[in-house]
XYZ file of C-alpha atoms in Angstrom:
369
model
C 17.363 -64.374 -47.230
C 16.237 -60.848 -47.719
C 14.825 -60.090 -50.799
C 15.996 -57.249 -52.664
C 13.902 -54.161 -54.236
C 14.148 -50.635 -55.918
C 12.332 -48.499 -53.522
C 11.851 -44.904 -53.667
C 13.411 -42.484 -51.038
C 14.165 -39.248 -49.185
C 17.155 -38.618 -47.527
C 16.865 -35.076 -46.396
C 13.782 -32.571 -45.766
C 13.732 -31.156 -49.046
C 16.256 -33.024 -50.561
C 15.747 -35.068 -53.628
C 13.706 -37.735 -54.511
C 15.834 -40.853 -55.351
C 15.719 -44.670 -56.100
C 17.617 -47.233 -54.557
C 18.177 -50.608 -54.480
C 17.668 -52.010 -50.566
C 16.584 -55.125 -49.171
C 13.510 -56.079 -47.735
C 13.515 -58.258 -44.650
C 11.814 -61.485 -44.498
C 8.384 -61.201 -42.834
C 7.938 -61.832 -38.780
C 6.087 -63.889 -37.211
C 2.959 -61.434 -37.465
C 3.985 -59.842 -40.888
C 3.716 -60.076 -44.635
C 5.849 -59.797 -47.519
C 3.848 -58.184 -50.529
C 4.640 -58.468 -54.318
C 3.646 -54.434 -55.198
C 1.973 -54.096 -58.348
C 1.133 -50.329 -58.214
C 1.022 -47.041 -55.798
C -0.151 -44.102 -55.725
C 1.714 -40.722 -55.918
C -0.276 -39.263 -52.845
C 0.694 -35.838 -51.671
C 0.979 -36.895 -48.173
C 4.181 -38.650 -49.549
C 5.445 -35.258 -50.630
C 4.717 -33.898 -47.391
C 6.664 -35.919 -45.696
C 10.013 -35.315 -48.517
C 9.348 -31.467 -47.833
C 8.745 -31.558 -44.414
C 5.566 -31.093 -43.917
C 4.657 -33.768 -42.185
C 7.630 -34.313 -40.158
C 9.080 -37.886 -40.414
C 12.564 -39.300 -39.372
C 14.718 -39.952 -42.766
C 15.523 -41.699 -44.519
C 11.912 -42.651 -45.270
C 11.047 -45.111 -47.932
C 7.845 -43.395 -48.868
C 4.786 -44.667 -50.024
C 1.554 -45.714 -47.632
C -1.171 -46.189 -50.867
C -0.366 -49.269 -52.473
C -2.040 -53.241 -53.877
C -0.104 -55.861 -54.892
C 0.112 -59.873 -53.782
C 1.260 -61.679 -50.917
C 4.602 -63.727 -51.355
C 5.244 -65.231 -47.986
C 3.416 -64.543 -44.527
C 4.912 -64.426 -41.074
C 4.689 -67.802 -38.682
C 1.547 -66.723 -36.804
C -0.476 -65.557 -39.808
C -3.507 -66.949 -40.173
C -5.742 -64.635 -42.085
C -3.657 -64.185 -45.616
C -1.914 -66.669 -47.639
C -0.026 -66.649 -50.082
C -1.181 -65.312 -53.594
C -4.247 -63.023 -51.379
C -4.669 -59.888 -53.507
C -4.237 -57.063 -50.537
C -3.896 -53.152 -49.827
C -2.089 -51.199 -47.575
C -3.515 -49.296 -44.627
C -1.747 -46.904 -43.602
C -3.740 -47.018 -40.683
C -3.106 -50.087 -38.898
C -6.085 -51.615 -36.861
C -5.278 -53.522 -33.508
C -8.797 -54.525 -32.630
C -8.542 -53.768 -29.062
C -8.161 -49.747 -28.136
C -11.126 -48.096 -26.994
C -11.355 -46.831 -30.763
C -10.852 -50.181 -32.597
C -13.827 -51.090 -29.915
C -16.033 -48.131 -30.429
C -16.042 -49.112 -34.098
C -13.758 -46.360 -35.129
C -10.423 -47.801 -36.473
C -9.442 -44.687 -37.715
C -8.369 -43.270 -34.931
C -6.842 -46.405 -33.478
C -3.875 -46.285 -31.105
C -1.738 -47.917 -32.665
C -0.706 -46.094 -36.272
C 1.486 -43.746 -34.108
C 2.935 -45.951 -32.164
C 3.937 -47.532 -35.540
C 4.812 -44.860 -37.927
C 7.843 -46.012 -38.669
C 8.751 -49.501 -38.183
C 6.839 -52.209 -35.930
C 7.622 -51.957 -32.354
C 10.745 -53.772 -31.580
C 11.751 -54.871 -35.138
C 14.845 -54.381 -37.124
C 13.963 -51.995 -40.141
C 11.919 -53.561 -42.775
C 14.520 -51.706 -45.579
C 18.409 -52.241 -45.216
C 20.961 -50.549 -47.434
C 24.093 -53.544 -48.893
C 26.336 -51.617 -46.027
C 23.436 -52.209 -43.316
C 21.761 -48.778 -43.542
C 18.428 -48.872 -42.030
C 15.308 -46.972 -43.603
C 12.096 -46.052 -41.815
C 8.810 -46.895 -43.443
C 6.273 -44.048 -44.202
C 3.144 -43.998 -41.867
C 4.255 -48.067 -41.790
C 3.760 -48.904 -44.981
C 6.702 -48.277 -47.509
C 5.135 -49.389 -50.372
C 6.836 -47.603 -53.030
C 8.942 -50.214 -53.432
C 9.027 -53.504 -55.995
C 8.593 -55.531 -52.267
C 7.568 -53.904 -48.879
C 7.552 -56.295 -45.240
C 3.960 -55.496 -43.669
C 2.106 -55.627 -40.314
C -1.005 -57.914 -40.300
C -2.883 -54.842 -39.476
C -1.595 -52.524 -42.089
C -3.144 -54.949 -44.646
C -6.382 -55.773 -46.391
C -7.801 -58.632 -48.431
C -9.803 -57.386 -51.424
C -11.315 -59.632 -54.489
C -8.763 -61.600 -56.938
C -10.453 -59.861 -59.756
C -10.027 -56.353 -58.965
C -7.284 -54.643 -61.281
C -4.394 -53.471 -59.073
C -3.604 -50.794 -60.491
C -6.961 -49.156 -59.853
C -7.340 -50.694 -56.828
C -4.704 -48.998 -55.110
C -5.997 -45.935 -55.326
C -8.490 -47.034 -52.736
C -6.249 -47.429 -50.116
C -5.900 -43.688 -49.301
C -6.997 -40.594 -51.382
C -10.408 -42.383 -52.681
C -10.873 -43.435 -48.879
C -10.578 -40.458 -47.777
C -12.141 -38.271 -50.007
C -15.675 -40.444 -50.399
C -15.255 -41.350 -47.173
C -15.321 -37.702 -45.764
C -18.549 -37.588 -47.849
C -20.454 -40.789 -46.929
C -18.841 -41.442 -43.347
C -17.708 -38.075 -41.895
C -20.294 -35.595 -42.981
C -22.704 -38.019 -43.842
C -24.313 -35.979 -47.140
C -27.807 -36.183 -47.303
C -29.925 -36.659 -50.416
C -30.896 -33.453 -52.174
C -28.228 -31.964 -50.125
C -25.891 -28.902 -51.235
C -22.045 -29.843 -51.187
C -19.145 -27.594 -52.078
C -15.513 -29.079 -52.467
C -12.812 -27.177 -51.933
C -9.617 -28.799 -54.137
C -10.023 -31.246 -57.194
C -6.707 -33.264 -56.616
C -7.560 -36.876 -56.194
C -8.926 -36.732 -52.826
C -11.028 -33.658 -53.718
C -12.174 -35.365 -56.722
C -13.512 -39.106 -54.788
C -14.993 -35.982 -52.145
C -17.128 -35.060 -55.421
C -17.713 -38.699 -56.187
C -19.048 -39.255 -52.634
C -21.333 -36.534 -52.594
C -22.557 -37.662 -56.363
C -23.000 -41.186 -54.951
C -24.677 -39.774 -51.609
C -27.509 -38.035 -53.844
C -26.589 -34.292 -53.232
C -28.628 -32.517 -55.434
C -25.821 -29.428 -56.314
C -22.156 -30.161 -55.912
C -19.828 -27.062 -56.406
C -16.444 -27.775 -57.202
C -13.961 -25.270 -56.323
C -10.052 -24.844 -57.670
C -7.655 -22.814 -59.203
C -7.161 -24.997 -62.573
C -9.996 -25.244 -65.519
C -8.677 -28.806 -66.108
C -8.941 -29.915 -62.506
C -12.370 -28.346 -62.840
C -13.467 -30.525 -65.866
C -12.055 -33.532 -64.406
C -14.512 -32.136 -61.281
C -17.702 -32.195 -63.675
C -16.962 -35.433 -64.841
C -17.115 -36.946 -61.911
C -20.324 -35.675 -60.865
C -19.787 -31.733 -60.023
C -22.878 -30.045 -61.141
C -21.151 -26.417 -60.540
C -17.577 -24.844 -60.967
C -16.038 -22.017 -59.357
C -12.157 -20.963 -60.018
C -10.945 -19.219 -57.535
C -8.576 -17.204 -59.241
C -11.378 -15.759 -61.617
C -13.522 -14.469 -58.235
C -12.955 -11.269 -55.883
C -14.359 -12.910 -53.157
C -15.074 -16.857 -53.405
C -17.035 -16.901 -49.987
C -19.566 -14.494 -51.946
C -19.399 -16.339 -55.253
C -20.300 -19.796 -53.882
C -23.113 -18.640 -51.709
C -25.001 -16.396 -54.637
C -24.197 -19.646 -56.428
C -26.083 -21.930 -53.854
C -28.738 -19.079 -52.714
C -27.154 -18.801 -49.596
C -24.817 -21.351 -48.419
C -24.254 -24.934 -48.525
C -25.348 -27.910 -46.401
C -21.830 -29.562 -46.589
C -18.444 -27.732 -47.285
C -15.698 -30.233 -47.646
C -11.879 -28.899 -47.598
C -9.520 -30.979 -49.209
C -6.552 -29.112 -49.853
C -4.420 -28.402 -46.306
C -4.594 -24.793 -45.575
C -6.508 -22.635 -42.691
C -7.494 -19.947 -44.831
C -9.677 -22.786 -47.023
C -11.106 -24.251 -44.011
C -12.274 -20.794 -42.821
C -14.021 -20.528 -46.032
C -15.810 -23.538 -46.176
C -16.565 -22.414 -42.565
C -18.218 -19.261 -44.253
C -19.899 -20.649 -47.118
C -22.344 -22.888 -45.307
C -25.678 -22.350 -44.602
C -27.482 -22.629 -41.468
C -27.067 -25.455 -39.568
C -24.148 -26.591 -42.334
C -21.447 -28.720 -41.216
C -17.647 -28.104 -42.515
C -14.929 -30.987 -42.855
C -11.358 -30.416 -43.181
C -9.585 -33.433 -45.134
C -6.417 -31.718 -46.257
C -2.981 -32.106 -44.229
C -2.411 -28.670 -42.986
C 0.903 -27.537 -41.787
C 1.511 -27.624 -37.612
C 1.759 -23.812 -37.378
C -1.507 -23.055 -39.713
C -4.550 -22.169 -38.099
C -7.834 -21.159 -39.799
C -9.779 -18.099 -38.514
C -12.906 -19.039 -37.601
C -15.933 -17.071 -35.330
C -16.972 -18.576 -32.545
C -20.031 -16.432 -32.435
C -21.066 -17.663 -36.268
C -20.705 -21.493 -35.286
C -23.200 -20.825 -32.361
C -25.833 -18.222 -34.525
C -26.058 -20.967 -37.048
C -25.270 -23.831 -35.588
C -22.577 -24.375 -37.933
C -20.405 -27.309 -37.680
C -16.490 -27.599 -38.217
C -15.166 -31.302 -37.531
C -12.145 -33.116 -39.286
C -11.826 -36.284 -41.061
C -9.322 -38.788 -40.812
C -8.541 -40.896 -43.603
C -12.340 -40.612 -44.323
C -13.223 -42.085 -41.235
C -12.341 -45.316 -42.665
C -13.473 -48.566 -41.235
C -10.488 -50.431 -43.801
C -11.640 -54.203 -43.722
C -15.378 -52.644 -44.420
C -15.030 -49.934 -46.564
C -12.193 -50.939 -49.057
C -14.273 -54.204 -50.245
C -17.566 -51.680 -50.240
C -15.573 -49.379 -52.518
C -14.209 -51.599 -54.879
C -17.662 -53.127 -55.312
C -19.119 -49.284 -55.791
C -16.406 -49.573 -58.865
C -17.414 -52.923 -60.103
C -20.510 -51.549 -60.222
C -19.986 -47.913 -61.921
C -20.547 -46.548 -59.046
C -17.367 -45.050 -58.285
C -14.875 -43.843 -60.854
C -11.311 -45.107 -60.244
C -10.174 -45.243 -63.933
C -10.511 -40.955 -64.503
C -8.743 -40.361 -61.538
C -5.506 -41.909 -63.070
C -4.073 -39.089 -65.241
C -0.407 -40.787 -65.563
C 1.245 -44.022 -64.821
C 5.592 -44.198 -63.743
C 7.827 -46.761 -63.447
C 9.366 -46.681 -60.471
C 12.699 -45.159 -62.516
C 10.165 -42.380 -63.063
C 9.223 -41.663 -59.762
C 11.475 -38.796 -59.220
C 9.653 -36.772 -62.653
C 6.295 -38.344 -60.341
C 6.979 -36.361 -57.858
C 7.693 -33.029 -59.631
C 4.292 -33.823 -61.564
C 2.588 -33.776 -58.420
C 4.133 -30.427 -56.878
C 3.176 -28.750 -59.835
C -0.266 -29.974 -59.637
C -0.718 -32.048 -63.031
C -1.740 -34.755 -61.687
C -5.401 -35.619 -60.411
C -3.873 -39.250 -59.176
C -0.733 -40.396 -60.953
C 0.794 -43.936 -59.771
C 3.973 -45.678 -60.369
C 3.610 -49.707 -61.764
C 6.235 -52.002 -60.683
C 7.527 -54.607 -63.166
């Protein structure tokens, strides 16, 4: 029998953010039914409520959760029952020319799958037999969620949850556009453009990578702070400058090494185009919209031998780097606990969501019961 959950949901582009009771169905054969424990409020949810990221609705939303596996699928072999996992909202099938290449990231599949597995009756029904789509395949904001084999990833029995699930996208992607995408060198120069949470783990990779300065860049003091104590060694608010290009590179005595955008916008990629030094190399992180473009010269990239390339979920290799991150945390490495500003119940998640448009938030997540 399908098992029934509060899961959070958008009807409409724009419309509101709501909570329903649906029900889950049972796992298939190559599927998993997870217990959540906790997910993060990721802005790439709200992208897809405003439209953003365009997404047929309704949409149970959600894509960075943990919790525990309650039942598994005939033909699973590789979880059982009670495995502590994560979601991935990009699933891995092991046998594109990506998955091959070892770059999982950019696997086939994920689009393929954005909503629902291939063939499969929707994982969320409504008591009158309404069907929901899944965000980016997950749909993990929800007290259960019914997930692909590959959208899933074992992690230690002793890792907290509710820390842990933070890994599964915005710390990804924002260390992982440090330590996989650009690569930061030690004694390096980094700028970060945007101290939500993916901004801030961007700071936390570069810290981790042995950057010698790390300038943090955003328009609120107490995203800033947050920025310092994660390992920023500069500030610059952006609102309090004429010209931030010119601020950062007096700052740096001339540019930057790495410049790492993490907020969604052309005109911020052009300027971490623009603050780097020779030979720099720019990453754009943030979800842009479709019609934004950033101005960049063509002429500058060759003169210097700048560098613009973009990073996918951190260039994540999941089943490697979620286990390497949670043992950076174990370790003190990596700061999960800071990012966390506030926690929700999933009743909350609505007053989540308006937290997170209004920028209050580094990371907030919603706990299920």
């Amino acid at each position: 029998m399908p098992t029934t959950a509060r899961a959070v949901v958008v009807r409409e582009v724009n419309g509101p953010i709501t909570v329903e009771t649906l029900q889950v169905k049972d796992p298939g054969p190559n599927e998993v039914l997870v217990k959540m424990s906790a997910c993060g409020v990721c802005h790439s949810d709200l992208s897809a409520a405003n439209g953003t990221i365009q997404m047929a609705l309704p949409l149970v939303l959600g894509h960075e959760g943990a919790g525990t596996i309650t039942a598994v699928g005939s033909a699973v072999t590789e979880f059982k029952v009670g495995d502590h996992v994560l979601s991935s909202f990009v699933s891995m099938c092991g046998r594109c020319r990506y998955c091959a290449t070892g770059r999982p990231q950019l696997c086939d599949q994920p689009a393929r799958n954005a909503l629902a597995a291939p063939g499969a009756t929707p994982r969320f029904q409504s008591d009158k037999g309404e069907g929901f789509n899944v965000f980016a395949a997950c749909g993990v904001m929800a007290e259960y969620a019914t997930l692909a084999v590959d959208s899933v990833v074992k992690i230690d029995q002793e890792m907290p949850l509710d820390k842990a699930c933070l890994v599964s996208c915005g710390v990804m992607t924002g260390v992982g556009a440090a330590l996989n995408t650009a690569q930061v060198q030690a004694g390096s120069i980094c700028v970060v453009f945007g101290c939500g949470g993916v901004g801030l783990s961007a700071v936390q990779g570069c810290r981790i990578a042995g950057a010698a300065m790390i300038v943090a860049v955003d328009t609120s003091d107490l995203k800033l702070q947050m920025a310092k104590d994660m390992g920023a060694t500069h500030t610059v608010n952006a609102k309090s400058v004429d010209d931030v290009v010119k601020a950062i590179k007096k700052l740096t005595g001339g540019g930057a090494d790495y410049a790492i955008e993490c907020v969604g916008a052309g005109a911020v990629v052009a300027q971490a185009v623009n603050v780097l030094a020779k030979g720099g190399m720019a990453v754009a992180v943030g979800v842009a919209a479709l019609a934004d473009s950033a101005p960049v010269s063509p002429l500058l990239l060759t003169a210097m031998e700048r560098t613009l390339k973009g990073s996918y979920f951190g260039s994540a290799r999941p089943r490697e780097d979620f286990p390497r991150l949670i043992k950076m945390y174990r370790s003190g490495q990596l700061k999960l606990d800071e990012l966390i500003t506030k926690t929700y119940s999933v009743a909350e998640a609505p007053q989540a969501f308006a937290d997170l448009a209004e920028g209050r938030n580094a990371r907030g997540v919603i706990l299920f019961d």
